[in-house]
Each structure stands twice: as C-alpha cells, then as structure tokens.
Short mmCIF file of C-alpha atoms and ligand atoms in Angstrom, two decimals:
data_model
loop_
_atom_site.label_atom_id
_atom_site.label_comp_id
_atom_site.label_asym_id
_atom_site.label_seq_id
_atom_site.Cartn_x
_atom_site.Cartn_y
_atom_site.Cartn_z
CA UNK J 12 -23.94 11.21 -10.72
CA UNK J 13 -21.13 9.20 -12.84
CA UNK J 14 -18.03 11.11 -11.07
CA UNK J 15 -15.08 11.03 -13.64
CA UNK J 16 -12.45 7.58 -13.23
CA UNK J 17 -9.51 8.79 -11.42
CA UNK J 18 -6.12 6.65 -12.13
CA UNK J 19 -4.25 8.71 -9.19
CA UNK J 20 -1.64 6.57 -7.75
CA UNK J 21 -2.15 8.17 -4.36
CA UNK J 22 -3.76 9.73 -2.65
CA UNK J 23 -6.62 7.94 -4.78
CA UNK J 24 -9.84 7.20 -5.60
CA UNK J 25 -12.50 6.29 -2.73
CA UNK J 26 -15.49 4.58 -3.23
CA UNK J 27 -18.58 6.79 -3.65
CA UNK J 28 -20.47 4.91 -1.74
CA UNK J 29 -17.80 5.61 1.55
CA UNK J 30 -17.56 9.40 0.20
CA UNK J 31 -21.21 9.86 0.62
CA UNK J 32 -21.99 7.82 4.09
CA UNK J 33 -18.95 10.03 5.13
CA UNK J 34 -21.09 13.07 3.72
CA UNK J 35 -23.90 12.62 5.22
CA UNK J 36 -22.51 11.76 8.51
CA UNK J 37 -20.30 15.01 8.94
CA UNK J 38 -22.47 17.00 10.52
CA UNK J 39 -23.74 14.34 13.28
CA UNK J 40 -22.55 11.09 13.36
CA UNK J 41 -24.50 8.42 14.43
CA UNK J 42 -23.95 4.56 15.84
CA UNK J 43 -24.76 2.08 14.63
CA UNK J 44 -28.40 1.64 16.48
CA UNK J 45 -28.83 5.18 14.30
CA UNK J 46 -28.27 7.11 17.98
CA UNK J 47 -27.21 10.41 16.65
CA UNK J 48 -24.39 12.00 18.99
CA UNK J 49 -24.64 15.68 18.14
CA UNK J 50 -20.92 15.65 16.84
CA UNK J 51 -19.13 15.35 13.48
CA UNK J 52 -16.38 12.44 14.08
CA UNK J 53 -13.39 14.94 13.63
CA UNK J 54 -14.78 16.92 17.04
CA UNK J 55 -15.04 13.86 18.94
CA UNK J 56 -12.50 12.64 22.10
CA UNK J 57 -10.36 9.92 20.95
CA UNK J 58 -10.84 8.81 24.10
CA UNK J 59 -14.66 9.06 24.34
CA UNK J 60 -17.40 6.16 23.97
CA UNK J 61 -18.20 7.01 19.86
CA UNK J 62 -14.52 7.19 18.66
CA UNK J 63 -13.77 4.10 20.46
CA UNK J 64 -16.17 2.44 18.63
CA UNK J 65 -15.49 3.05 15.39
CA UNK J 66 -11.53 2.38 16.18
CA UNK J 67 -12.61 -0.69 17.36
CA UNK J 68 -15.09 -1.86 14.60
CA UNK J 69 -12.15 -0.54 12.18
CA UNK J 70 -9.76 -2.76 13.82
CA UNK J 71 -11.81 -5.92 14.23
CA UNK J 72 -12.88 -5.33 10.54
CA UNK J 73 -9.30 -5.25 9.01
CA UNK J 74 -8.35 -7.99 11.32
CA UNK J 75 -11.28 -10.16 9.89
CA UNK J 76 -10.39 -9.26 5.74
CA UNK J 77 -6.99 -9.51 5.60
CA UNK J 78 -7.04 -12.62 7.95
CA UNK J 79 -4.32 -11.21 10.85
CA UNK J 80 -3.52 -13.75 13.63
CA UNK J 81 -3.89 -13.37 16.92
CA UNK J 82 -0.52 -12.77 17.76
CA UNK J 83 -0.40 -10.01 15.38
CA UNK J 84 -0.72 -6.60 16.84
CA UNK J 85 -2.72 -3.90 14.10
CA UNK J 86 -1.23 -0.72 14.87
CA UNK J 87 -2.37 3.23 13.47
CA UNK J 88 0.11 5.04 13.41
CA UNK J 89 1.05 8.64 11.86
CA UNK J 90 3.86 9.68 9.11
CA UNK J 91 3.42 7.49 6.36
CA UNK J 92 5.96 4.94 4.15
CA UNK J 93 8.89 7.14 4.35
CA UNK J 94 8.16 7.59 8.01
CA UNK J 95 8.20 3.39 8.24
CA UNK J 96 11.46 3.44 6.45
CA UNK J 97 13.35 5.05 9.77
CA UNK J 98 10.97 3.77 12.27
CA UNK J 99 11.44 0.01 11.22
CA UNK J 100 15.01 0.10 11.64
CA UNK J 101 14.50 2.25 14.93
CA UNK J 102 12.26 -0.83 16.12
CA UNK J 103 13.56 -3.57 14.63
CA UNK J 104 17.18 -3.51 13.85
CA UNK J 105 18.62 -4.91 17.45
CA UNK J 106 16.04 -7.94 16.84
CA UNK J 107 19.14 -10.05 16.48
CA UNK J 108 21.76 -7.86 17.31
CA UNK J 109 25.02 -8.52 19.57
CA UNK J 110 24.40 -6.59 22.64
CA UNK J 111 25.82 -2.75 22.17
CA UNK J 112 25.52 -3.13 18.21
CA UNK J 113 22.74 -1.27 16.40
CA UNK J 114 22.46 -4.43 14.15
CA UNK J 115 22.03 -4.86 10.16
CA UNK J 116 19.27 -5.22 7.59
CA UNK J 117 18.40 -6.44 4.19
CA UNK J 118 17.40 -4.85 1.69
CA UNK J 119 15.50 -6.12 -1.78
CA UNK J 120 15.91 -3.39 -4.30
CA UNK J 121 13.12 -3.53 -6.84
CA UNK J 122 12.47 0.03 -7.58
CA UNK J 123 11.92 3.50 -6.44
CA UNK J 124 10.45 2.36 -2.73
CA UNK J 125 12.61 -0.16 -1.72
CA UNK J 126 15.69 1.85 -2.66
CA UNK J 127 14.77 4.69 -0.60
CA UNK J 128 13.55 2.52 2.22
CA UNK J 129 17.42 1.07 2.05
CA UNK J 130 19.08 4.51 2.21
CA UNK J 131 16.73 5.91 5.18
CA UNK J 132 17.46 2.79 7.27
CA UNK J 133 21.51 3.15 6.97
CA UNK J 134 21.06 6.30 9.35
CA UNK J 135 19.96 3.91 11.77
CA UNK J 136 21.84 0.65 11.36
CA UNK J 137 24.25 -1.30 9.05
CA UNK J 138 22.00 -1.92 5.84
CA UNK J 139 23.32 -4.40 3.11
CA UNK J 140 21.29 -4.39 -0.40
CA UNK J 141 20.76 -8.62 -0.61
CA UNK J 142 19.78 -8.20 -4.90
CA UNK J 143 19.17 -5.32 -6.74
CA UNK J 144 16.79 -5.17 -10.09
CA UNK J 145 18.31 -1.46 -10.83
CA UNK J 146 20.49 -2.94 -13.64
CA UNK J 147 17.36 -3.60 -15.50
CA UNK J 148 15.36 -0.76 -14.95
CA UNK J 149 13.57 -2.23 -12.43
CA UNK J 150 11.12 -4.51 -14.83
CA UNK J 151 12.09 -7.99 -12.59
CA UNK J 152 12.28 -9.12 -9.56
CA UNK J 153 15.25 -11.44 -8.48
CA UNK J 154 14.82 -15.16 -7.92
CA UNK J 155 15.40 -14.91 -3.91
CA UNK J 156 17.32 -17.93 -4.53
CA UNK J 157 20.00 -15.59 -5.99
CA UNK J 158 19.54 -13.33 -2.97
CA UNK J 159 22.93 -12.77 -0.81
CA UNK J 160 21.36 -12.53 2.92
CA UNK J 161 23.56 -11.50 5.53
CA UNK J 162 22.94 -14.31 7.97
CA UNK J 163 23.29 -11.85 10.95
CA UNK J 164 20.68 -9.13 9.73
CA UNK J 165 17.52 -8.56 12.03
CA UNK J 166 15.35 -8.19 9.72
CA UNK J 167 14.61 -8.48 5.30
CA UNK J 168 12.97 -5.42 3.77
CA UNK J 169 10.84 -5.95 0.52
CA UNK J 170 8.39 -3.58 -1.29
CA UNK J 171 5.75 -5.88 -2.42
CA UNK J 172 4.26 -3.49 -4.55
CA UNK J 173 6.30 -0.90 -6.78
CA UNK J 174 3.93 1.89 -6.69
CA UNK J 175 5.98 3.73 -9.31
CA UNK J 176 7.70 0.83 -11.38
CA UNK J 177 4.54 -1.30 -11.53
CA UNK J 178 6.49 -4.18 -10.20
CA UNK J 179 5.04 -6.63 -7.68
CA UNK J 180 5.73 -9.71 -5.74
CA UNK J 181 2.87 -12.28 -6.83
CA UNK J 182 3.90 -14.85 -3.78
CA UNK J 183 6.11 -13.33 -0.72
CA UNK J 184 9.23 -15.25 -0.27
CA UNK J 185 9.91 -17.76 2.37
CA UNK J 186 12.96 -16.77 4.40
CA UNK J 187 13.18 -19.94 6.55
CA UNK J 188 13.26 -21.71 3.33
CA UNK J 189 16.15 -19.84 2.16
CA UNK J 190 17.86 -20.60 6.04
CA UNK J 191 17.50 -17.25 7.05
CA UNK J 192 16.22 -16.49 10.45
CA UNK J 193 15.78 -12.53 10.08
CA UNK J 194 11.83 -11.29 10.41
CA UNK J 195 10.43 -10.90 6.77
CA UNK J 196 9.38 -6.79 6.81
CA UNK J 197 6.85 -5.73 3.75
CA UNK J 198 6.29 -2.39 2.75
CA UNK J 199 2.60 -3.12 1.12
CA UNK J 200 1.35 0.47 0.87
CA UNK J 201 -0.15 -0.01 -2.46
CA UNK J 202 -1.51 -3.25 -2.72
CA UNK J 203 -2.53 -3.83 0.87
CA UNK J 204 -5.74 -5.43 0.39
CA UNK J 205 -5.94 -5.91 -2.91
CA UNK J 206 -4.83 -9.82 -2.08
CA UNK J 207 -4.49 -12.28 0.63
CA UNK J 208 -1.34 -11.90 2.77
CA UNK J 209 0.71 -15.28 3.79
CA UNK J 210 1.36 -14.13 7.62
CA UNK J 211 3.17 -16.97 8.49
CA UNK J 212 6.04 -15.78 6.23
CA UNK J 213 5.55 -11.85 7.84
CA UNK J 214 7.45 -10.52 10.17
CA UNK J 215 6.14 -7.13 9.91
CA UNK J 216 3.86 -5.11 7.36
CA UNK J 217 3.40 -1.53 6.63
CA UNK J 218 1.45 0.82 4.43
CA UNK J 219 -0.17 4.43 4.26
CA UNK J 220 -3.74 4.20 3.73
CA UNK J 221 -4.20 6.94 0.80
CA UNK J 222 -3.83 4.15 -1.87
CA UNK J 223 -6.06 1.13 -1.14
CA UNK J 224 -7.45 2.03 2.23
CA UNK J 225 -8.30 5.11 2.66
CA UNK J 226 -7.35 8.94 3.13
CA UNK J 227 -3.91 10.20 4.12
CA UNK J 228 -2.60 10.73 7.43
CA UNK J 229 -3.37 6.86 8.39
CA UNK J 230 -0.14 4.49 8.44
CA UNK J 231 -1.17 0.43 9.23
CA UNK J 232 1.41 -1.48 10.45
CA UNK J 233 0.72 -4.89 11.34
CA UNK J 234 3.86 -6.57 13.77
CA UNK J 235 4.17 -9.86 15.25
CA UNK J 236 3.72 -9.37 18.63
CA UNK J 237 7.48 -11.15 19.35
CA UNK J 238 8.83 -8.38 17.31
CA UNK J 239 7.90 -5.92 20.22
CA UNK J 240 10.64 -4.16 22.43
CA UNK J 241 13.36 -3.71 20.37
CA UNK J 242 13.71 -0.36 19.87
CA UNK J 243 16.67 1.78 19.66
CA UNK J 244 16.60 4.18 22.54
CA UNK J 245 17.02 7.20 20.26
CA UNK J 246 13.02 5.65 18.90
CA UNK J 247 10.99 8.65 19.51
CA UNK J 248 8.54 7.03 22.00
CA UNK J 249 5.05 7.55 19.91
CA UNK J 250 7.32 5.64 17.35
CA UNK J 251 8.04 2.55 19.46
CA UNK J 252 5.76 -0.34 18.24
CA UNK J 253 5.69 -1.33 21.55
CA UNK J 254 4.13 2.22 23.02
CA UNK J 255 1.95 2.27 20.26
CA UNK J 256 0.61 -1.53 21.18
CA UNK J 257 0.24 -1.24 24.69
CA UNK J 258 -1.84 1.78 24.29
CA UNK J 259 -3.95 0.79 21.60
CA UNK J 260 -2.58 2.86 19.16
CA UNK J 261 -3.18 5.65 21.70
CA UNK J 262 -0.26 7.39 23.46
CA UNK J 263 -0.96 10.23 21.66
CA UNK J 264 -4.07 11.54 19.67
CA UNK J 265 -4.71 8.71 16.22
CA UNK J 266 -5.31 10.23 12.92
CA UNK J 267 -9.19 9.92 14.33
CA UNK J 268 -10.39 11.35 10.77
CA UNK J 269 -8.57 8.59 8.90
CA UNK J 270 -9.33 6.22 10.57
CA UNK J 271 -13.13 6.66 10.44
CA UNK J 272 -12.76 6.96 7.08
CA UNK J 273 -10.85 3.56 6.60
CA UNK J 274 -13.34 1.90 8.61
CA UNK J 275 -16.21 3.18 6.30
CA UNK J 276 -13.59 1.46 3.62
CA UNK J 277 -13.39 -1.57 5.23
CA UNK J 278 -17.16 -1.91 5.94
CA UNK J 279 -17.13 -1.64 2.04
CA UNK J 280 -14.58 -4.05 1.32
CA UNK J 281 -16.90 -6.73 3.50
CA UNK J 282 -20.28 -5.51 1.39
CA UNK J 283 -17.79 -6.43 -1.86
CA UNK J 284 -17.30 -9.96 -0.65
CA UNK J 285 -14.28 -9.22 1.19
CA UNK J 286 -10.23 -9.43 0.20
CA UNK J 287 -10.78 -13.33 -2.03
CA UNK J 288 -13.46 -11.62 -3.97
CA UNK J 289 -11.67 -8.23 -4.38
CA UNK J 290 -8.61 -9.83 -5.23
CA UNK J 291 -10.46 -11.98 -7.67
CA UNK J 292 -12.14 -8.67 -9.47
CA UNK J 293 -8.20 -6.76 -9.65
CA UNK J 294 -6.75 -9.89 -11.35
CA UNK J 295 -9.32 -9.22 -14.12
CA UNK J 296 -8.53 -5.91 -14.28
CA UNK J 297 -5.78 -6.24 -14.68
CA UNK J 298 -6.02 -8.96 -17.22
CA UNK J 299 -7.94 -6.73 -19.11
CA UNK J 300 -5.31 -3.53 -19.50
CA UNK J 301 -2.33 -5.68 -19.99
CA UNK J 302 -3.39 -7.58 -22.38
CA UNK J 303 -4.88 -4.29 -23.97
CA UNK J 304 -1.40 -3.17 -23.74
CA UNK J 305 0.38 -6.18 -25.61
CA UNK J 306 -2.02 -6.43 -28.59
CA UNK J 307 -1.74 -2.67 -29.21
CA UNK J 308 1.29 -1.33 -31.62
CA UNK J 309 0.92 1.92 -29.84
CA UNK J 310 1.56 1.17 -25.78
CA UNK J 311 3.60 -0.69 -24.42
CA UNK J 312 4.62 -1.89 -20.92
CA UNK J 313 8.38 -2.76 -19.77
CA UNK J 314 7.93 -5.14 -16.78
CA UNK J 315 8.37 -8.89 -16.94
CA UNK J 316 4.87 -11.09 -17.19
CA UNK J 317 5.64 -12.52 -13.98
CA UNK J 318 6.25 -9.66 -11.91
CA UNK J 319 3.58 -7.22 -13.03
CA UNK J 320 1.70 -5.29 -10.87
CA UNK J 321 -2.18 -5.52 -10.65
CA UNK J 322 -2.65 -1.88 -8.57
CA UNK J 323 -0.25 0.43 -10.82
CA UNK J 324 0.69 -0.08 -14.83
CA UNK J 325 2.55 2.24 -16.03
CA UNK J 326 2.96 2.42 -20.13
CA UNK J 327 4.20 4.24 -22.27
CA UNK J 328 3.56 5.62 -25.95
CA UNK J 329 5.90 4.36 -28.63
CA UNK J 330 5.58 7.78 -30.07
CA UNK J 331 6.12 9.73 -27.38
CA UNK J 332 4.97 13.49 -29.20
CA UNK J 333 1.97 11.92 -28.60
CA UNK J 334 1.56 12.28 -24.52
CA UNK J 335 0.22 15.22 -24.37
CA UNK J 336 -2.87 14.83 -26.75
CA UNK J 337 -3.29 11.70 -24.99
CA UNK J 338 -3.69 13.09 -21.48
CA UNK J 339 -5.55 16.01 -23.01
CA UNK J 340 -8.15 13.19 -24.77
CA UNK J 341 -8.44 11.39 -21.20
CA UNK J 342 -9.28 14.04 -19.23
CA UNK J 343 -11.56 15.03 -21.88
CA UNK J 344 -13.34 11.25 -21.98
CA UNK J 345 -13.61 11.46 -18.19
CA UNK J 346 -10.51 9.93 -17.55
CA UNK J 347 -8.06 11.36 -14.90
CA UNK J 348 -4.29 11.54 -13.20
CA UNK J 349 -2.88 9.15 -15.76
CA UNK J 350 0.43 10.94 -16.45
CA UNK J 351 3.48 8.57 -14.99
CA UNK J 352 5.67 9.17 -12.56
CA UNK J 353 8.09 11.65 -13.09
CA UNK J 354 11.15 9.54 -12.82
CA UNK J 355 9.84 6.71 -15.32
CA UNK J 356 7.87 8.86 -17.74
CA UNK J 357 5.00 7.96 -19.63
CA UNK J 358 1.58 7.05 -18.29
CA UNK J 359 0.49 5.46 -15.21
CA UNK J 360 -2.82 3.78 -14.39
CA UNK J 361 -3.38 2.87 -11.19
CA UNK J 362 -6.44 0.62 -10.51
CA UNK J 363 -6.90 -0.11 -6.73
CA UNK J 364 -9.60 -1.63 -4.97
CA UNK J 365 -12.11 1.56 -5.60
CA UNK J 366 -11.20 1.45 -9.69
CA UNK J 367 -14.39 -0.58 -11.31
CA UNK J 368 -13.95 -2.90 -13.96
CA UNK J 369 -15.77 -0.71 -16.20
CA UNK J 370 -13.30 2.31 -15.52
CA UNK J 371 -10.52 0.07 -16.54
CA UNK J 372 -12.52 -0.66 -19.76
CA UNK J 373 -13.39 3.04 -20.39
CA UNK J 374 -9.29 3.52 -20.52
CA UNK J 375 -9.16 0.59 -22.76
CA UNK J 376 -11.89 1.72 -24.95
CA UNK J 377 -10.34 5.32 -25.32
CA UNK J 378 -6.91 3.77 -25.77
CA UNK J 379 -7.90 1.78 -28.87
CA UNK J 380 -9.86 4.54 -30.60
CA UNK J 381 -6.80 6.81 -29.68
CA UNK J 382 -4.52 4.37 -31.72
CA UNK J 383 -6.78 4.04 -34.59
CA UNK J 384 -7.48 7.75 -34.93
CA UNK J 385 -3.50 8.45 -35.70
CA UNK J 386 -3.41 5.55 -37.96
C1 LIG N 4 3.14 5.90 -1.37
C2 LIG N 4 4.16 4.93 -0.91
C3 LIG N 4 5.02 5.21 0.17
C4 LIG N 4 5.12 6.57 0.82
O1 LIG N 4 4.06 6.93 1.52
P1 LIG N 4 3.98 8.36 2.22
O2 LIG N 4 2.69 8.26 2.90
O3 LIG N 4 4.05 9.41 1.16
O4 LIG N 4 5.12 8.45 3.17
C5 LIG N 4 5.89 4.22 0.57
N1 LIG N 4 5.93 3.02 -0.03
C6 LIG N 4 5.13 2.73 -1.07
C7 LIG N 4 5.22 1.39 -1.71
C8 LIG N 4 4.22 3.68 -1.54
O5 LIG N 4 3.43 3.38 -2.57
#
C-alpha cells in the first residue's frame, strides 16, 4: 500500500516499515531469538527481563548512530522541549554559579524555539539574550563572533534547528574558541539525527522524539556526565539529570511505549546505513526542494542560503489567494500537513529522516504543474 506523504512537522511521519513490525508485534511481542512473551510491550514491567531489553538495545543503538562518548549519559525522560526549557535551567544554571546565586544563562535567539526557551528559563535564573536574529524575521543566524556572552553564565542555549522558521545551524559553534567556558546546551528536537553531532563542543542536548525519532511522550537528553548534580533544590526530583542517570532513566515508570517504538526507529536508521548515510540522503532532499523553490516565480523561501534548514522549509506563495487551492490540490495528489505554521504563514514542508526522496519529488512535481496551470 503507497500510504499518502505526510509533511507534518511533528508529531510526523514514521517509517512503514517500524509502523508495521510495531503492528504485528502488539499483540505478543517477541525477542529477538523470536521467544514470544505472551504480552504486548505497553503491558509489560518496566522493570521486567523484556522491557529491559529493548531499553537497553534502544540505548546502545542511539549511542552507536549518533556516536555519544562514553562520558555522555543518554537519558529518557518525559515532558518534551518546553519541559527542557525549565528543567535545563533547574539542572544546569548553578554549573558556575557563586555559591547562594541561582546563576545566569545565554541565550541565542534564532526563532520561535529559542525565544521561548529564553523566557521559560528567566523563572529559574538570570537569562541574558547573547544575539538575537528577531530584527530580521528570523531568516539568519548571527556570526557567534558578534555574540555578547556573559562570561559568568553556566551555560549557552542554542536551537539548532528552527522547527518553525526553517533556520538551522550547519556547524555548532565552538565556545572555547570564542573564550567562553559556559557548557554549550542544544535544543536539537528536529534535526536530531538527521546529521552527525560534534560532542566535543556539547555540553548538553535535548529533543522530543515525535519529529525524527519517534512517537510523542519520549524526550532524549544526552548530558556530559560532569554536568551532573547541579540542580536547583526546587528541581522536581524525576527532573534532576542526576536521578534520572543513576537510575537508568528509571526513578519512575519511562515512556515504555515510546521508547519501544524509537528503538524499532533506530534499528531502522542502522538498516539505512546509519546517521553519515541518512544525513547524506536529507542534504539531497533538500537540495532538491530549495532549489525547486528558487527557480520557480511562484514560491519562494525567506531564509539565508547558509542557514537553511534541511528537516523543515517553509515557503510561501507570491500570490497568496492562492493557499488554499494549493493545500486543497496536495491533499488531493496525496500530499499532506503542508500548511505553515501559524505564526509565519504560508506552507511548511517538513522532510525528516522517514520523508523519501521520492515524496520530496512528488511535492516538487505537483508544485511545478501547480505554477504552470495558473499561468
Ligand atoms: C517541537 C519542538 C519543541 C517542543 O516540543 P514539545 O514536545 O511540544 O514540548 C521544542 N523545540 C523544538 C526545536 C521543537 O521542534
């Protein structure tokens, strides 16, 4: 069955492959010797023999694709970004604090995420915004040359990927470079493995799965392990990185759905060749619908070449009477959840991991005859 493309920008599009293992497994789930255990993994003890396997294969498998060192903890965790954006400063903001001070952080405003990632953390410590791209819409990202870090701040917080301004950060900057000694903190929700990570530049990384790794309910957050212990005592204790690490992400029952279903994801991403040879496959895709974009007279996108993201393009119609018919035409050609954002308009197409290369043509294709057929 050739299931319709879906450009959702989250929750999102799974493989069918995973969707169907998952299907056939509900009922009785079996190991991986083909042992069937009588139960459907959402009725099993987190605790028990099965579940522990899978959380561990799920672990060891992220570990492997996205390259984590050692001294990395991988933690699953519940509550999503926005939960992130209070319980990183509840963790993290006393890194390099004076003793009795709640501390400060840095903030790199380059769109919807990051700004409300800086206004969550100022109920929790002293937050400073260290460049902003608001005066531009949000289509740039600033040099981090021109970025003014406060030299006492704990940690940096950037949003790699814009989910909703299609803006992302093609190399992660160096903050020892730029003689700052705060912990680097990425919020990489919606491009997490869709590339290689640098970890030597990470301090901390966080994302829900429902974009690239699976279904919602599952946070990742992956902390250097010297990050640990920091927390604010008001840190609700299932939201102290440290708890969470020393139990193996269970003092208190995982998201043991999710994170079956990411592992079936990740199992996936291996069979595809693994993060190099994904990555490799959403750099042509993206190729291919930006450059679709800027040879058309019709659509256009607003963000600068450098700075574009590969997971989420939005773009817009220069006649804009015209949106309707063409989300009407899309859905009709088997193409779905393209309308944008509500706060930037216009369309969005988000092509994660999941999103073949022919479901990025099939957009392209339909955009083009769209445009000629108004000519
Ligand atoms: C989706 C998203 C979030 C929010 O995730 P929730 O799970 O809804 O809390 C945060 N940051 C980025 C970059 C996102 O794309």
């Amino acid at each position: 069955m050739q299931r319709p493309y879906n450009f959702s920008a989250g929750p999102a599009t799974m493989p069918a492959e995973v969707l169907a293992q998952a299907a056939a497994e509900m009922l009785d789930w079996p190991d991986a010797q083909g042992h069937r255990s009588g139960m459907g993994v959402m009725e099993m003890s987190h605790r028990g023999k099965e579940f522990l396997s899978i959380y561990e294969a799920a672990e060891a498998d992220i570990r492997e694709l996205l390259a984590v060192p050692a001294h990395f903890k991988i933690l699953f965790m519940q509550g999503g970004g926005l939960a992130e954006n209070a319980i990183v400063p509840m963790n993290l903001s006393r890194l390099r604090a004076p003793e009795g001070s709640k501390g400060s952080a840095d903030f790199v405003v380059t769109g919807s995420w990051s700004e409300k990632s800086s206004k969550e953390a100022a109920r929790y410590c002293e937050t400073q915004v260290a460049a902003s791209a608001k005066a531009d819409g949000f289509t740039s990202i600033p040099a981090p040359s021109t970025w003014k870090l406060n030299e006492q701040a704990s940690y940096v917080h950037v949003c790699t990927n814009e989910t909703i301004n299609g803006v992302e950060f093609h190399a992660l900057p160096d903050l020892k470079a730029l003689g700052s000694d705060a912990a680097l903190v990425i919020d990489f929700s919606s491009h997490v493995a869709s590339r290689t990570v640098d970890w030597s530049k990470v301090g901390l990384a966080f994302g829900g799965a429902q974009k690239n790794l699976g279904p919602a309910g599952l946070t990742m957050v992956v902390v250097r392990e010297d990050l640990l212990g920091f927390a604010q005592s008001i840190c609700p204790s299932a939201f102290d990185y440290k708890t969470v690490a020393d139990n193996q992400s269970m003092y208190n029952t995982p998201p043991t759905y999710s994170i079956y279903m990411a592992g079936l994801v990740f199992q996936w991403l291996k069979r595809q060749g693994g993060i190099a040879a994904m990555e490799a496959r959403n750099i042509a895709k993206a190729e291919l619908l930006y450059s679709a974009l800027d040879s058309s007279a019709l659509f256009y996108n607003k963000v600068h070449k450098d700075c574009r993201s590969r997971m989420n393009v939005p773009f817009f119609l220069r006649d804009e009477s015209r949106n309707q018919a063409f989300l009407d035409g899309a859905k009709a050609a088997g193409l779905l959840q393209l309308k944008g954002h509500k706060s930037v308009g216009g369309m969005r197409a988000s092509i994660y991991n999941a999103m073949p290369i022919e479901g990025v043509q099939a957009l392209v294709d339909y955009m083009r005859a769209f445009e000629k057929n108004q000519a």
